[in-house]
Coordinates of C-alpha atoms and ligand atoms in Angstrom, one line a residue:
X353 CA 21.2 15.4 -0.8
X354 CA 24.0 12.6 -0.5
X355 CA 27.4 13.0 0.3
X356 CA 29.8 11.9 -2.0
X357 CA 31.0 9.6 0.6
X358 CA 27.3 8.0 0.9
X359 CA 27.7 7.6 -2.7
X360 CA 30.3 5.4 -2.4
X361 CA 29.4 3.6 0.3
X362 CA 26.4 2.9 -1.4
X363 CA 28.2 1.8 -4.5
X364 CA 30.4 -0.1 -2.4
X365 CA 27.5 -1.9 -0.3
X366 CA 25.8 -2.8 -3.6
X367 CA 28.8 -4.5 -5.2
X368 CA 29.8 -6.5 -2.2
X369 CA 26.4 -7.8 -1.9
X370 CA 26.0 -8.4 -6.1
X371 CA 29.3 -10.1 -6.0
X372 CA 27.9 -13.3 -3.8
X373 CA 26.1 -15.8 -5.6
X374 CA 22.5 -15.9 -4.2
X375 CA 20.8 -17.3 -7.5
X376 CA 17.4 -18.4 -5.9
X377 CA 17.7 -22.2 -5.6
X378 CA 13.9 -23.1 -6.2
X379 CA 14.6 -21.8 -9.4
X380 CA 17.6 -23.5 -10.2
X381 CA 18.4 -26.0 -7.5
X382 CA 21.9 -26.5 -8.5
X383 CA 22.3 -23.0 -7.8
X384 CA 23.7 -21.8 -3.7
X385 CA 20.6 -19.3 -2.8
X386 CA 20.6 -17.1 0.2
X387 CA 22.8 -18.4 2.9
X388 CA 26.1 -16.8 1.8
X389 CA 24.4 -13.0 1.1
X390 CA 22.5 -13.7 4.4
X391 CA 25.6 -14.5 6.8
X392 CA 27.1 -11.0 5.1
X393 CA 24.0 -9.3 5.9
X394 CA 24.2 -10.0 9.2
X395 CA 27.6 -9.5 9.9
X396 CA 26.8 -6.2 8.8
X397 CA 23.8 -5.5 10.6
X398 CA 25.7 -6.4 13.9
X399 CA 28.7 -4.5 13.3
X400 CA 25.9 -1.7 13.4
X401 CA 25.1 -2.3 16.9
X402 CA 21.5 -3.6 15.8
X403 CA 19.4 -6.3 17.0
X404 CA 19.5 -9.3 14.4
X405 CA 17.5 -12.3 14.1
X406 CA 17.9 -15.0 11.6
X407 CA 15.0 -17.4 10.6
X408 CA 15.4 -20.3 8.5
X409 CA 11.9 -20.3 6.3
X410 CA 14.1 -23.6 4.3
X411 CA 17.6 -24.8 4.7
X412 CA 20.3 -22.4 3.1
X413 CA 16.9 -20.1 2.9
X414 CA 17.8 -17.5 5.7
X415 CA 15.7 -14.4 6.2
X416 CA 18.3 -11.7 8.6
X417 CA 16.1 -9.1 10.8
X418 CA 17.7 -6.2 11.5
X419 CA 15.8 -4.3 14.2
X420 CA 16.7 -0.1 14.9
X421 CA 15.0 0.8 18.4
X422 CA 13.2 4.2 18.1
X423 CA 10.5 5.8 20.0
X424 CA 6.8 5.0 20.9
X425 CA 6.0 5.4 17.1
X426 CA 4.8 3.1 15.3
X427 CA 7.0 0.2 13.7
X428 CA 8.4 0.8 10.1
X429 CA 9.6 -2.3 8.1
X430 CA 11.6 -1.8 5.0
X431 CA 11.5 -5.5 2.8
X432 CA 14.4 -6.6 0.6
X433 CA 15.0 -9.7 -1.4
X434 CA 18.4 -11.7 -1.0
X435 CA 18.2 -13.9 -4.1
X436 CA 18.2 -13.1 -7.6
X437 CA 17.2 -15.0 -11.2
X438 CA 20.5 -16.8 -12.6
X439 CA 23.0 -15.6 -14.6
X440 CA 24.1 -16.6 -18.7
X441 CA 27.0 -17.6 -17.8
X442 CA 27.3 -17.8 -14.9
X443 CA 29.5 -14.6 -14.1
X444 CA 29.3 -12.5 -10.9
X445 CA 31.6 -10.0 -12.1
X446 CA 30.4 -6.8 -11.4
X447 CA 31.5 -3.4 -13.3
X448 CA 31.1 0.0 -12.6
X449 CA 30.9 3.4 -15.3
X450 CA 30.7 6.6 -13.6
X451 CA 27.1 6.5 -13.5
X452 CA 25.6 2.8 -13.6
X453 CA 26.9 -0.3 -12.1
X454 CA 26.3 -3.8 -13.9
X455 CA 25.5 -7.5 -12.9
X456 CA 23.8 -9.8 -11.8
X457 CA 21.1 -8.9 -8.9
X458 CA 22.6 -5.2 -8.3
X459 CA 19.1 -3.4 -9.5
X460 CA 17.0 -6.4 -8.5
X461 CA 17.5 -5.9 -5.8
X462 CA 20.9 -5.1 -3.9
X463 CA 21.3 -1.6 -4.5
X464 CA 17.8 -1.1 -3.6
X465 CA 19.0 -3.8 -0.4
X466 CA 21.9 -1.6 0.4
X467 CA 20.4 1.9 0.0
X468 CA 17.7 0.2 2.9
X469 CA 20.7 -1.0 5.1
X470 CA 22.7 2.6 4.9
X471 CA 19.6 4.8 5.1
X472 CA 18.9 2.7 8.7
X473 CA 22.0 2.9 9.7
X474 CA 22.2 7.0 9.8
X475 CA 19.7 6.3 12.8
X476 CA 22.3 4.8 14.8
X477 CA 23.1 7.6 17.0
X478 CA 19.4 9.4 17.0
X479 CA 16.9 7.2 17.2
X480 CA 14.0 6.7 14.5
X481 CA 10.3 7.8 15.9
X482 CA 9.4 4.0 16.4
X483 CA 11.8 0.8 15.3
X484 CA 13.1 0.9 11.8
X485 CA 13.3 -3.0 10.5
X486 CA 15.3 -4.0 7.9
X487 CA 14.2 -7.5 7.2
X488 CA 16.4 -9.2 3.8
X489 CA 14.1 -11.9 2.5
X490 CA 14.8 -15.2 0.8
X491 CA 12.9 -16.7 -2.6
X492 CA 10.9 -13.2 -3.3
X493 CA 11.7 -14.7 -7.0
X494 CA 10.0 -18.0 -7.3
X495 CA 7.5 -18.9 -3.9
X496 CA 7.9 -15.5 -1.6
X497 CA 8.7 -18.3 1.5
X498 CA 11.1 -15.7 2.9
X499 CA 8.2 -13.0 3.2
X500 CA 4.9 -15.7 4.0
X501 CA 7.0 -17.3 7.0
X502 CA 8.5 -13.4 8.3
X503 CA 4.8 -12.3 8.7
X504 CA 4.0 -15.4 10.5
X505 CA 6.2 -13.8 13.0
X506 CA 6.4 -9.9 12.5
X507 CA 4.2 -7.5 12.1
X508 CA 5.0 -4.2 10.9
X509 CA 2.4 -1.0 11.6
X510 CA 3.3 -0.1 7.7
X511 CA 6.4 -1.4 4.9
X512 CA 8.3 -0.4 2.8
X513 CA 8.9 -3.4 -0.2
X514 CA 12.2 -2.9 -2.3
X515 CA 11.8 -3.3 -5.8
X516 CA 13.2 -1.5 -9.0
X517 CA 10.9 0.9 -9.5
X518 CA 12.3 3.9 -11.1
X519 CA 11.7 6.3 -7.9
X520 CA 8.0 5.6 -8.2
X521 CA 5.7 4.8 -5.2
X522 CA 3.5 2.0 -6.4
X523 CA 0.4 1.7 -4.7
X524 CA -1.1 -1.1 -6.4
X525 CA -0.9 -4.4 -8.8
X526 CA -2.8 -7.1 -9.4
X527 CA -2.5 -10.5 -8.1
X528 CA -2.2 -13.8 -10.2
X529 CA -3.6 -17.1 -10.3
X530 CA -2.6 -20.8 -12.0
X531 CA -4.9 -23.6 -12.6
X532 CA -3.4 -26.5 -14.1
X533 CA -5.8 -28.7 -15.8
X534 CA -5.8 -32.0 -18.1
X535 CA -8.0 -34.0 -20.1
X536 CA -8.1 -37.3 -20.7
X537 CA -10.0 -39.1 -23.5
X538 CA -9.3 -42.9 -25.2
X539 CA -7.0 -43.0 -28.0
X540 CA -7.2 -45.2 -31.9
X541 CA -6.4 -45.2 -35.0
X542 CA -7.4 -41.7 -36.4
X543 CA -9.3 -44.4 -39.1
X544 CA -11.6 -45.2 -36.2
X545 CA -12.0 -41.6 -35.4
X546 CA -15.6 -43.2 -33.6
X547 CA -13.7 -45.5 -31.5
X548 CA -11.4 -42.7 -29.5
X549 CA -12.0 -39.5 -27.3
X550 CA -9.8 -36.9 -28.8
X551 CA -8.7 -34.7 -25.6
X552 CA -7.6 -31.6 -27.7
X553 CA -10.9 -30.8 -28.3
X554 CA -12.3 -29.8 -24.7
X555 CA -9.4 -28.5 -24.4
X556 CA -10.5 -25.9 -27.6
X557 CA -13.9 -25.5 -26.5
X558 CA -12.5 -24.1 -23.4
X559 CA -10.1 -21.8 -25.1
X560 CA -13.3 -19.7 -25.8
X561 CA -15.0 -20.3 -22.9
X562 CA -12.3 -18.5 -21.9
X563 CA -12.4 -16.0 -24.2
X564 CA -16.2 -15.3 -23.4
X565 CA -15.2 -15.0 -20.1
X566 CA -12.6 -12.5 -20.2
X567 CA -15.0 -10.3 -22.7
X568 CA -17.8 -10.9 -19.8
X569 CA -14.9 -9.7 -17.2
X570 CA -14.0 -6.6 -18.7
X571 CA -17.9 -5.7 -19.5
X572 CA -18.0 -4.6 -15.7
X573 CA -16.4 -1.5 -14.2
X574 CA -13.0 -1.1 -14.2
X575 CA -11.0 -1.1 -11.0
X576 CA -9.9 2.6 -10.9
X577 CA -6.0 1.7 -10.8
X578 CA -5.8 -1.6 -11.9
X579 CA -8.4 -2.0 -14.8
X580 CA -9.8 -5.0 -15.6
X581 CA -8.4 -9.0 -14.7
X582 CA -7.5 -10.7 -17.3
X583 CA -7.7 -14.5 -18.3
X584 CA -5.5 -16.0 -20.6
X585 CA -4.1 -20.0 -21.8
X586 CA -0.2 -19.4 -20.9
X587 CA 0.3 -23.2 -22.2
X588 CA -1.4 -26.4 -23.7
X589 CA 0.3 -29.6 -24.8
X590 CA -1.8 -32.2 -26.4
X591 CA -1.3 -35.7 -29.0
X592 CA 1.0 -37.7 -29.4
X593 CA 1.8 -38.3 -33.2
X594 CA -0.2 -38.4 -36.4
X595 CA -2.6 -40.7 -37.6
X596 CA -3.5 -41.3 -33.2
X597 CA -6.7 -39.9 -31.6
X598 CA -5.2 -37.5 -28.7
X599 CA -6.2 -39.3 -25.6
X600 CA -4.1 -36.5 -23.2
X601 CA -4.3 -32.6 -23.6
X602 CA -2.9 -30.5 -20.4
X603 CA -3.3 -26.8 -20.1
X604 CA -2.4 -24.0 -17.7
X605 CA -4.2 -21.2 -17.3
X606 CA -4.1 -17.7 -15.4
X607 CA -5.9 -15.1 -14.5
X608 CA -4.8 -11.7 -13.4
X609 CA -7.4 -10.1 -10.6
X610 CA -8.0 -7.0 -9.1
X611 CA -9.0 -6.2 -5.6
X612 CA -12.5 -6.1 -4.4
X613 CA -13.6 -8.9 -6.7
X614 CA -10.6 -11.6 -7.5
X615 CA -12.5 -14.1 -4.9
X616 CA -16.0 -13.7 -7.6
X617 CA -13.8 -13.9 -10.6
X618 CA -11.7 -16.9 -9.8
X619 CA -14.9 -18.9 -8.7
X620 CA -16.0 -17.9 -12.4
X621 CA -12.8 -18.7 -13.7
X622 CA -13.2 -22.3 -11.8
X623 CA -16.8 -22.7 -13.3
X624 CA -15.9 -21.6 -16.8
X625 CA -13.4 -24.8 -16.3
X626 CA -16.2 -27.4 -14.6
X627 CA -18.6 -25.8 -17.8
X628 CA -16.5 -28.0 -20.1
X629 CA -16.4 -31.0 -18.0
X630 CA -18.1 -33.0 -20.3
X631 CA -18.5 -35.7 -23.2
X632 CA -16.8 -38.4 -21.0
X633 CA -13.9 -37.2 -20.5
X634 CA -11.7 -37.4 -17.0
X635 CA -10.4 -33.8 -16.4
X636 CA -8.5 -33.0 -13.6
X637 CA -8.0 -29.5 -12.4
X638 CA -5.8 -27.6 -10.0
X639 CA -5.4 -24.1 -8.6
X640 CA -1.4 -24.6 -8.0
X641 CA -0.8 -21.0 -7.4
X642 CA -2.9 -18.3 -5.8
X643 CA -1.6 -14.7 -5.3
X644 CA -3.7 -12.0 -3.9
X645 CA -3.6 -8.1 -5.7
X646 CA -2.2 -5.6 -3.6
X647 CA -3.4 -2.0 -2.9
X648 CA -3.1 0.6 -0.8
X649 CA -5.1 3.8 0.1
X650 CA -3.5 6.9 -0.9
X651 CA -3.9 8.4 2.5
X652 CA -2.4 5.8 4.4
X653 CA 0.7 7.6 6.5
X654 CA 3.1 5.4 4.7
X655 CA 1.6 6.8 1.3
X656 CA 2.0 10.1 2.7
X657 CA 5.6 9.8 4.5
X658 CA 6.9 8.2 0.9
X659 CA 5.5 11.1 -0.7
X660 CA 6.8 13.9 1.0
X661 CA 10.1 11.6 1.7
X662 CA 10.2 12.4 -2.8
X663 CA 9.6 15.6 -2.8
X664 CA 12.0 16.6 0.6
X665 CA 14.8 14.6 -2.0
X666 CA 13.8 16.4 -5.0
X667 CA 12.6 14.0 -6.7
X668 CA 8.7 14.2 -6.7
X669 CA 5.9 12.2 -5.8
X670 CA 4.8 9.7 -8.8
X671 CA 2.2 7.4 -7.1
X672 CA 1.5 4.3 -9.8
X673 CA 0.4 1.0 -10.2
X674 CA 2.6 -2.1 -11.0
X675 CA 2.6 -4.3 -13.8
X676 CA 4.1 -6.9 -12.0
X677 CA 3.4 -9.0 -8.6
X678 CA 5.5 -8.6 -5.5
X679 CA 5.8 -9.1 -1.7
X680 CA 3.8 -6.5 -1.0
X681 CA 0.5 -8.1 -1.7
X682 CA 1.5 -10.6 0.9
X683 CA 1.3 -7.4 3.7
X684 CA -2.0 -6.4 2.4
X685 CA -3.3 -10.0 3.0
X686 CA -2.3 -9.3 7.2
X687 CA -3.7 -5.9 6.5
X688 CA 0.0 -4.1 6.9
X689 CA -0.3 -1.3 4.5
X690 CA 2.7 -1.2 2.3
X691 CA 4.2 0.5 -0.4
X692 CA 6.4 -0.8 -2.9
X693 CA 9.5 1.5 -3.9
X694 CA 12.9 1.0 -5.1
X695 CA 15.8 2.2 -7.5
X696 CA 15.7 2.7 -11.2
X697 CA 18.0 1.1 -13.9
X698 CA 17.3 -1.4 -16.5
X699 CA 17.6 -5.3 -17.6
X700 CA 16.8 -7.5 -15.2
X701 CA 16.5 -11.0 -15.4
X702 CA 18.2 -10.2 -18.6
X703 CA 21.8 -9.9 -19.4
X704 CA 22.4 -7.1 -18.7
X705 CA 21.0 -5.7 -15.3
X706 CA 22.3 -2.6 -14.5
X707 CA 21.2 0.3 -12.0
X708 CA 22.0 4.0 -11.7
X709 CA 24.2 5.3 -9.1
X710 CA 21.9 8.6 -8.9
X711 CA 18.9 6.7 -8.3
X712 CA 20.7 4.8 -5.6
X713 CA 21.2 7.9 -3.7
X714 CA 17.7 9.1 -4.2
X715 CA 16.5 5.7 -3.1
X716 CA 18.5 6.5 0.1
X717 CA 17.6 9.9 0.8
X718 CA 14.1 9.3 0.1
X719 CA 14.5 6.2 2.6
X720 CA 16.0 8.2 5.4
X721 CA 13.6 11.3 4.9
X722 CA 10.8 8.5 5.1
X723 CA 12.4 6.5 7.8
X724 CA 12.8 9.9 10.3
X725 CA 8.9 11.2 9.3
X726 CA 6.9 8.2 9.4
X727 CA 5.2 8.3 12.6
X728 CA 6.9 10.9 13.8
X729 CA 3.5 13.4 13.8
Ligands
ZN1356 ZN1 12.8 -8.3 -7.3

């Protein structure tokens, strides 16, 4: 159970941090991204008394390190993103009801950020079984740098990734992939049909391709958490006006894998795309983004410290899989086993993001009770 001071201090914590602008600046590049939430961070850290580093993965792209000395156990990293998607318009006003509080970034993913920072810092005075490390990411929402270049440096025994979750422990999600491809043929005057290469049409044959494909994916077993991949046109843009044979049609294309077999079904996904190379036209292909899935076994002592971290809170274990990518996929690549876990609350990247102030404290307490087990057998 939490105080009603924690509660506060929690509230408070999450609108300080909501309040600065850290709109990810990939995404928007006018916008200010990390550096301001990042200075406060660490300020905050060292009036602690921890150990903070600062790494620069980019300019104005800071990660901040908190580090909690604790016994011979082994090292616990909780993960938290600084920067958030914009804002229409552009208002970081942040308001409170008695049970939610509203803006910009507060569910995805300050509170989540500050329930992390306060749930550490209530090992100041007794130390954790082996170091806590809170480590406050930059651009988890367009490119992950903040996470790829931390784990060039750091490497946790197990993590903790902060994301709205609704109290659940997600032990899985699938990764993602996007191939960027175009055609080029020869265009004329649709009169002289003969005389041009009309580009759109490759591009259709491989709509089905890919449609075959996926049909041929999901003919196999399912992955027990994560079900099948899936392979889908996101985009195509072809022609250029009537009565002109297309001579350009571009198309992106992704697939969603699962682990175990995303390296087999993105070399199909390639050949399915190389099938169609054909008929004289130029086509030009890409991967331009490659994510891996994420999973974790069930028995894994972070699994196990999450779970009974729930149910010491009152909340209960719900162990689940995600529908969405995050950070933790990038620990499962170094072999860190991870967890992702977070706050409930509703609306983000929409208008209104909100979070509630009870799941705050359970994301705490569960935190803490996590934080003082997890190694500590
Ligand atoms: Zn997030």
């Amino acid at each position: 159970m939490t105080t009603s001071e924690t509660r506060r201090e929690l509230v408070d914590l999450t609108v300080a941090l909501s309040r600065i602008n850290s709109v990810n600046s990939t995404l928007d590049p006018t916008a200010p991204g990390e550096a301001e939430v990042g200075a406060f961070v660490r300020d905050w850290m060292r009036n602690q008394g921890w150990l903070v580093h600062e790494e620069w993965p980019a300019p104005s792209r800071p990660n901040i390190i908190g580090v909690i000395p604790g016994g011979d156990g082994p090292t616990l990293m909780v993960n938290a993103h600084l920067d958030t998607v914009g804002t229409r318009p552009d208002s970081f006003e942040i308001t409170l009801t008695d049970d939610t509080i509203h803006g910009r970034g507060v569910l995805d993913t300050k509170g989540g950020l500050a329930a992390a920072l306060l749930a550490a810092a209530s090992f100041n005075d007794t130390p954790p079984p082996g170091d806590v490390i809170i480590a406050a990411v930059s651009d988890e929402e367009a490119n992950s740098i903040g996470t790829s270049h931390l784990l060039e440096g750091w490497l946790p025994d197990a993590a903790i990734v902060i994301e709205p979750t609704d109290l659940t422990i997600i032990t899985g999600h699938r990764g993602f992939g996007i191939l960027e491809l175009s055609y080029t043929g020869r265009s004329a005057h649709t009169g002289h049909r003969e005389e041009g290469l009309n580009a759109i049409e490759p591009a259709a044959r491989l709509v089905a391709t890919l449609e075959r494909l996926e049909s041929d994916l999901r003919a196999t077993a399912p992955h027990p958490l994560l079900g099948f991949p899936s392979v889908q046109v996101t985009r195509i843009h072809g022609g250029r006006e009537l009565f002109t044979v297309p001579d350009q049609c571009s198309a992106s294309i992704e697939i969603r894998s699962v682990p175990g077999r995303d390296t087999t079904d993105v070399d199909a996904l390639t050949a399915a795309v190389e099938s169609q190379a054909t008929g004289g036209f130029t086509t030009d292909y890409e991967w331009t983004v490659m994510r891996p899935p994420f999973e974790v076994h069930t028995g894994e002592p972070i699994v196990v410290a999450m779970a009974s971290a729930s149910t010491q809170s009152g909340v209960g274990p719900s162990l689940q899989s995600a529908p969405f990518w995050t950070d933790a996929a990038l620990f499962a690549d170094k072999k860190i086993p991870a967890v992702v876990f977070g706050p409930g609350g509703n609306g983000i990247h929409s208008d209104d993001e909100w979070i509630r102030i009870e799941d705050l404290a359970s994301c705490y307490d569960i935190l803490r009770h996590a934080m003082a087990s997890f190694g500590s057998a």
